[in-house]
Every structure is written in C-alpha cells, then in structure tokens.
Amino acid sequence: MNYKFADRMMTIKASAIREILKATADPQMISFAGGNPAVDAFPVEEIKRISAELFETDPVSILQYGITEGDKDCLEEALKFFNRHECVVREFDKAIMTSGSQQIMEFAAKCLCNEGDVILCENPSFLGALNAFKSEGAILQGIDYKQGEINVVDVENKIKELDPKFIYVIPNYQNPTGMTMSRKSRQALLELAVKYDLLILEDNPYGDLRFEGDAIPSIKSMDETGHVIYAASLSKILAPGMRLACCIAPSEVIEKFVVCKQASDVHSNLWSQKVMAKYLKECDIEKHIERIQKIYKQKCDLMYSEMKREFHKDVEFEKPTGGMFIWVTLPKHINMNEFVKAALEKKVAVVPGNAFLDDDTKECHSFRMNFSTPTDEKIKQGVKILGELSHKMN
Ligand SMILES: Cc1ncc(COP(=O)(O)O)c(C=O)c1O
C-alpha cells in the first residue's frame, strides 16, 4: 500500500526524546533523557483512597460521559488552586480542563494559525509544543533569549516582519534550559503583545517546582487586556498519568477551544477529574508540593555538584532554581551529536539540544539533562561517565 499522508505530517518527525527513550528500555541504561516526575513524588495513598471512595459512593458519575469544559467541581478546585498566589483568572476569562497541557498547545495552533502562519518561541523550547504547532501547519521562529532576558528589539523586529499569531513562552524553569524569565522581560513581552494586538501562550507546568528564590509573577497575572492564554498543568505537581491541565484565557478563545475539544476527545477523563477535584478539596496540596520541592532540590544539588566535579572546566551549565532540567553546552570543538552518541554507547542517555530548536538542522553544542527521574546512585554513575567523555573528547 502506498500510504498518502497529509503534507503537514512531513514537517514533523518522531520525537528525538521518544527515540532515545526507546534505548533507555535497556535496564543497564542510565537515563537523563526523560522528564518524568520522581517515582516517590506521587501522592499514591491519597489517590488510592479517593478512587476507592468514589467507586463506593457514586461509580456512575465517574464512568459516564461528562461536559466538554470539564467537571464542575474539578474546574472550580483547579481554578482556586492556580489562583491561590496571584490573580490568573480575570473577569474576561473562562477556563477549560484539558487532557494535559499538551492539548492546549495543539488547540492554540489549531484555533489561531492558518497554514504557514508564524509562532514566535524561545529557542530552544519544549519539543512537544513545537511538534504540536508544526503539525497544525505553523512555522516556528525562535527569539533571542539569554540568561532570563528577552531581546526586546529582536522580538519587536520579528513581530513587524513576520506578523506572528502568538508568542509561546515557558517563563518558569523552562524545558529544556531550566532558565527563568526575568520580571522585566515578562512585562516587556506583554507590552509588545498589547502594542501589536498579539496573543502570548504562557505555559507554566513547572512554576510550583521552585526550590530556590522568590516566585516571579506570571505574565497572565499582569495582563489586564486579554492578551494571554495560560496553560496550567497538574502533571508535574500531581501525576502526568491523570492527563489533566487547565487552560485559562479570554472567553472568546476558550469558546473556540471548547469546539476543538468536542471534535477531539469530547472531554477530559472524568475519572481523573473527579479524583483530582476531591484531592484538591480534601488533601494538603501545599504540604505535598513542599515535599516534592525538597526531592527535586536534593536531586538538582546532587547532579549539579557532581557535574562541577566531573565535567571538563570548559563545559558550561547553570544551576536552575526549580523544575527538572539542566542545560549543558560543550566547547565548540566537541561535536555534540558525537558526544551524545558516545554517551549512549557507554549507556548514558541525554537529549541532543538541536531537537528543541525552531529548526533542528541548526548547529547546536548543547544537550539536556534531567535530574528528577534517576536515582542518586544513577546520577553519580552517569555524571562520572559523561565527565570522563568531556575530558576524553576535549
Ligand atoms: C514545558 C512543557 N509544557 C507542557 C508539557 C506537557 O505536559 P502535560 O501535557 O503532561 O500537561 C510539558 C511536559 O513535559 C512541558 O515540559
């Protein structure tokens, strides 16, 4: 059979991470390639108890179809939760529960972009979002962003030149760089969005995984004119397997998302929404978040100090203040892809940095390391192997 796929599928490849994760099925492999929560970060006992209670008291309510916008209790509790430290829900907003925030990326591109429209994004940025945008026919254009500061002139020039549909950013503990955007840059982006009547898609799955420093207000909380779509995921705080996120945005945008969702999966899993609603209502989520922040801080400290000791002095990396990732840049004379390949042969997996670029054929000397998933022992062993390679290949 000659399978004739749509043109738009030609621009997206199987995710480099998925391919590497396949290699990590080998039990000998030390994987710094994933982005999963730590195995001891799940509130298993509470989720078990709540699930049992729901099945005991009202099984039909969790097995039946639900409404597209989301289960009323779940939506209410999620909004209360995401609004607890700052105001991210305005009078002009509506909200929808989605199947992870990945679905918000897809809906944003589907609802806002025609074939060939441009989306501005950090460069590098989250691969899953970039693939979702590309699969809807959008074209990605990276913006100049270093050490938490957006180059405002560059962004403004690109807005004027390319007339993008929206700007996609992950201001807190970004995937893949671990970088956090300054308050000044957040404000500047919002000012540009207002000036050019442009939307910002603010993706904040890691905001609560802060283990150092003070929180910086979200762009959504600064927005008084309806220029921000806010993607608030529950995956990294509670459990990605529940596939739940909440999108908060001006009502006109959410109304389009509702139509999209009806055509996509009708509604998010009602079972996990009911469990989530009860969890948020009855359990001490702040205590849970404090616990996981401690786990990630300890793992990040360990990985960073091992890297400091083991890596060649010319290898560059910075310690993030939250999230799950450390971004590593090799000296220019080391070929990053050869380094990643050699690491894989020695049974250590990291993700090549070009996978996260607006154009993955661009030259790249960086790779991403994840500290949330591996055990302490694996962190020590894997960093030692990468360190030896960094000296050998230098
Ligand atoms: C920046 C970013 N956004 C969105 C997602 C998608 O998360 P989910 O669909 O589980 O909410 C991820 C997952 O790794 C991510 O890193």
Tab-separated table of N, CA and C and ligand atoms in Angstrom, residues 99-102 105 126 168 170 175 203 205-206 233 235-236 240 243-245, ligand 1:
chain	number	residue	atom	x	y	z
A	99	SER	N	-6.848	17.591	28.329
A	99	SER	CA	-6.094	16.342	28.527
A	99	SER	C	-4.608	16.677	28.503
A	100	GLY	N	-4.116	17.144	29.629
A	100	GLY	CA	-2.738	17.636	29.735
A	100	GLY	C	-2.620	18.989	29.064
A	101	SER	N	-1.501	19.674	29.343
A	101	SER	CA	-1.339	20.976	28.691
A	101	SER	C	-0.894	20.789	27.246
A	102	GLN	N	-0.426	19.602	26.913
A	102	GLN	CA	-0.089	19.305	25.521
A	102	GLN	C	-1.284	19.627	24.604
A	105	MET	N	-1.542	23.280	23.683
A	105	MET	CA	-0.621	23.682	22.594
A	105	MET	C	-1.285	23.387	21.240
A	126	PHE	N	10.153	23.775	24.299
A	126	PHE	CA	9.605	22.437	24.572
A	126	PHE	C	9.218	21.729	23.270
A	168	TYR	N	4.918	31.915	22.087
A	168	TYR	CA	4.861	30.805	23.042
A	168	TYR	C	6.053	30.901	23.992
A	170	ILE	N	7.726	29.693	28.082
A	170	ILE	CA	7.685	28.896	29.325
A	170	ILE	C	8.544	29.670	30.336
A	175	ASN	N	11.696	24.136	30.044
A	175	ASN	CA	12.101	22.897	29.400
A	175	ASN	C	12.523	23.284	27.982
A	203	ASP	N	3.044	28.957	29.111
A	203	ASP	CA	2.995	27.552	29.537
A	203	ASP	C	3.734	27.445	30.876
A	205	PRO	N	4.072	24.663	33.459
A	205	PRO	CA	3.919	23.392	34.180
A	205	PRO	C	4.856	23.250	35.381
A	206	TYR	N	5.915	24.083	35.425
A	206	TYR	CA	6.955	23.880	36.454
A	206	TYR	C	6.943	24.930	37.560
A	233	SER	N	-0.658	23.175	34.044
A	233	SER	CA	-0.739	21.710	34.073
A	233	SER	C	-0.685	21.178	35.496
A	235	SER	N	0.264	17.971	35.754
A	235	SER	CA	1.115	16.786	35.553
A	235	SER	C	2.325	16.757	36.466
A	236	LYS	N	3.036	17.869	36.534
A	236	LYS	CA	4.312	17.841	37.259
A	236	LYS	C	4.104	18.015	38.754
A	240	PRO	N	1.261	12.923	35.889
A	240	PRO	CA	1.018	13.108	34.454
A	240	PRO	C	0.066	12.067	33.874
A	243	ARG	N	-3.445	12.993	33.147
A	243	ARG	CA	-3.632	13.811	31.944
A	243	ARG	C	-4.576	15.000	32.196
A	244	LEU	N	-4.251	15.817	33.162
A	244	LEU	CA	-5.124	16.956	33.447
A	244	LEU	C	-4.361	18.276	33.492
A	245	ALA	N	-4.924	19.241	32.791
A	245	ALA	CA	-4.417	20.608	32.853
A	245	ALA	C	-5.611	21.534	32.743
B	1	LIG	C1	7.057	22.958	29.025
B	1	LIG	C2	6.070	21.855	28.952
B	1	LIG	N1	4.836	22.140	28.589
B	1	LIG	C3	3.873	21.195	28.520
B	1	LIG	C4	4.172	19.877	28.817
B	1	LIG	C5	3.080	18.864	28.666
B	1	LIG	O1	2.667	18.429	29.886
B	1	LIG	P1	1.227	17.745	30.129
B	1	LIG	O2	0.609	17.531	28.798
B	1	LIG	O3	1.531	16.484	30.832
B	1	LIG	O4	0.474	18.733	30.954
B	1	LIG	C6	5.462	19.532	29.213
B	1	LIG	C7	5.796	18.139	29.508
B	1	LIG	O5	6.901	17.741	29.697
B	1	LIG	C8	6.443	20.549	29.285
B	1	LIG	O6	7.696	20.301	29.647
